[in-house]
PDB file of C-alpha atoms in Angstrom:
ATOM      1  CA  UNK A   1     109.116  27.549  60.948  1.00 93.00           C
ATOM      2  CA  UNK A   2     108.234  26.190  64.368  1.00 95.00           C
ATOM      3  CA  UNK A   3     110.250  26.447  67.571  1.00 95.00           C
ATOM      4  CA  UNK A   4     110.896  22.704  67.777  1.00 94.00           C
ATOM      5  CA  UNK A   5     112.749  22.710  64.433  1.00 93.00           C
ATOM      6  CA  UNK A   6     115.502  25.203  65.291  1.00 93.00           C
ATOM      7  CA  UNK A   7     118.858  24.187  66.747  1.00 94.00           C
ATOM      8  CA  UNK A   8     120.590  25.234  69.970  1.00 95.00           C
ATOM      9  CA  UNK A   9     122.213  28.620  69.514  1.00 94.00           C
ATOM     10  CA  UNK A  10     119.490  29.805  67.182  1.00 95.00           C
ATOM     11  CA  UNK A  11     116.635  32.066  68.063  1.00 95.00           C
ATOM     12  CA  UNK A  12     113.645  33.767  66.605  1.00 95.00           C
ATOM     13  CA  UNK A  13     110.692  36.017  67.140  1.00 96.00           C
ATOM     14  CA  UNK A  14     107.371  34.394  67.934  1.00 97.00           C
ATOM     15  CA  UNK A  15     104.643  35.102  65.403  1.00 97.00           C
ATOM     16  CA  UNK A  16     101.768  32.895  66.580  1.00 96.00           C
ATOM     17  CA  UNK A  17     100.912  30.470  69.342  1.00 96.00           C
ATOM     18  CA  UNK A  18      98.948  27.473  68.156  1.00 94.00           C
ATOM     19  CA  UNK A  19      97.126  24.861  70.136  1.00 89.00           C
ATOM     20  CA  UNK A  20      93.794  25.117  71.814  1.00 92.00           C
ATOM     21  CA  UNK A  21      92.283  25.530  75.239  1.00 95.00           C
ATOM     22  CA  UNK A  22      94.447  24.934  78.292  1.00 95.00           C
ATOM     23  CA  UNK A  23      97.652  24.236  76.305  1.00 94.00           C
ATOM     24  CA  UNK A  24      97.458  27.559  74.472  1.00 95.00           C
ATOM     25  CA  UNK A  25      96.586  29.398  77.714  1.00 96.00           C
ATOM     26  CA  UNK A  26      99.545  27.743  79.488  1.00 95.00           C
ATOM     27  CA  UNK A  27     102.012  28.716  76.752  1.00 95.00           C
ATOM     28  CA  UNK A  28     100.796  32.322  76.851  1.00 96.00           C
ATOM     29  CA  UNK A  29     100.967  32.397  80.667  1.00 96.00           C
ATOM     30  CA  UNK A  30     104.609  31.231  80.526  1.00 95.00           C
ATOM     31  CA  UNK A  31     105.457  34.339  78.507  1.00 96.00           C
ATOM     32  CA  UNK A  32     105.475  32.778  75.058  1.00 96.00           C
ATOM     33  CA  UNK A  33     103.546  35.583  73.412  1.00 96.00           C
ATOM     34  CA  UNK A  34     103.720  37.035  69.895  1.00 96.00           C
ATOM     35  CA  UNK A  35     106.702  39.339  69.165  1.00 95.00           C
ATOM     36  CA  UNK A  36     108.773  37.804  71.978  1.00 96.00           C
ATOM     37  CA  UNK A  37     112.424  37.068  71.185  1.00 96.00           C
ATOM     38  CA  UNK A  38     113.304  33.474  72.122  1.00 96.00           C
ATOM     39  CA  UNK A  39     116.513  31.422  71.896  1.00 96.00           C
ATOM     40  CA  UNK A  40     117.020  27.657  72.108  1.00 96.00           C
ATOM     41  CA  UNK A  41     119.750  27.050  74.708  1.00 96.00           C
ATOM     42  CA  UNK A  42     119.868  23.259  74.969  1.00 96.00           C
ATOM     43  CA  UNK A  43     118.140  20.136  73.757  1.00 96.00           C
ATOM     44  CA  UNK A  44     118.035  16.995  75.907  1.00 96.00           C
ATOM     45  CA  UNK A  45     120.025  14.007  74.599  1.00 94.00           C
ATOM     46  CA  UNK A  46     116.891  12.231  73.394  1.00 93.00           C
ATOM     47  CA  UNK A  47     115.630  15.452  71.773  1.00 89.00           C
ATOM     48  CA  UNK A  48     112.968  16.273  74.328  1.00 93.00           C
ATOM     49  CA  UNK A  49     112.538  18.596  76.281  1.00 96.00           C
ATOM     50  CA  UNK A  50     114.179  21.792  75.020  1.00 97.00           C
ATOM     51  CA  UNK A  51     115.507  24.653  77.113  1.00 97.00           C
ATOM     52  CA  UNK A  52     114.645  28.187  76.004  1.00 97.00           C
ATOM     53  CA  UNK A  53     115.821  31.619  76.999  1.00 97.00           C
ATOM     54  CA  UNK A  54     113.315  34.468  76.792  1.00 96.00           C
ATOM     55  CA  UNK A  55     112.565  37.660  78.693  1.00 94.00           C
ATOM     56  CA  UNK A  56     115.683  37.205  80.897  1.00 95.00           C
ATOM     57  CA  UNK A  57     114.647  33.788  82.204  1.00 96.00           C
ATOM     58  CA  UNK A  58     115.047  30.154  81.249  1.00 97.00           C
ATOM     59  CA  UNK A  59     112.096  27.937  80.403  1.00 97.00           C
ATOM     60  CA  UNK A  60     111.991  24.237  79.582  1.00 97.00           C
ATOM     61  CA  UNK A  61     109.139  22.909  77.476  1.00 97.00           C
ATOM     62  CA  UNK A  62     108.341  19.688  75.664  1.00 96.00           C
ATOM     63  CA  UNK A  63     109.070  19.412  71.981  1.00 95.00           C
ATOM     64  CA  UNK A  64     105.390  18.784  71.280  1.00 95.00           C
ATOM     65  CA  UNK A  65     104.530  22.110  72.941  1.00 95.00           C
ATOM     66  CA  UNK A  66     107.305  23.867  70.972  1.00 96.00           C
ATOM     67  CA  UNK A  67     105.787  22.563  67.747  1.00 96.00           C
ATOM     68  CA  UNK A  68     102.750  24.785  68.410  1.00 96.00           C
ATOM     69  CA  UNK A  69     104.878  27.961  68.369  1.00 96.00           C
ATOM     70  CA  UNK A  70     105.469  29.605  64.986  1.00 96.00           C
ATOM     71  CA  UNK A  71     108.457  31.893  64.441  1.00 96.00           C
ATOM     72  CA  UNK A  72     108.431  34.736  61.951  1.00 93.00           C
ATOM     73  CA  UNK A  73     112.170  35.301  61.938  1.00 82.00           C
ATOM     74  CA  UNK A  74     115.038  32.910  62.731  1.00 85.00           C
ATOM     75  CA  UNK A  75     118.599  34.002  63.433  1.00 85.00           C
ATOM     76  CA  UNK A  76     121.883  32.663  64.823  1.00 85.00           C
ATOM     77  CA  UNK A  77     123.077  34.044  68.125  1.00 73.00           C
TER      78      UNK A  77
END
């Protein structure tokens, strides 16, 4: 399951970061690394971008970027 497909109030643990080149590097630099616990806090009215909570901070990314992030476990918070 990818990060863009979960609903607000749900979370998961990142298994892999997809993408290539600068996009992948940027996602990793923002702290979206494997085995990181992440939660979807909000989704914009038009569905993009999405607001995430991870590592005690809030991060907003585009839905297209979230589709590159695979989760190995999904849970309700």
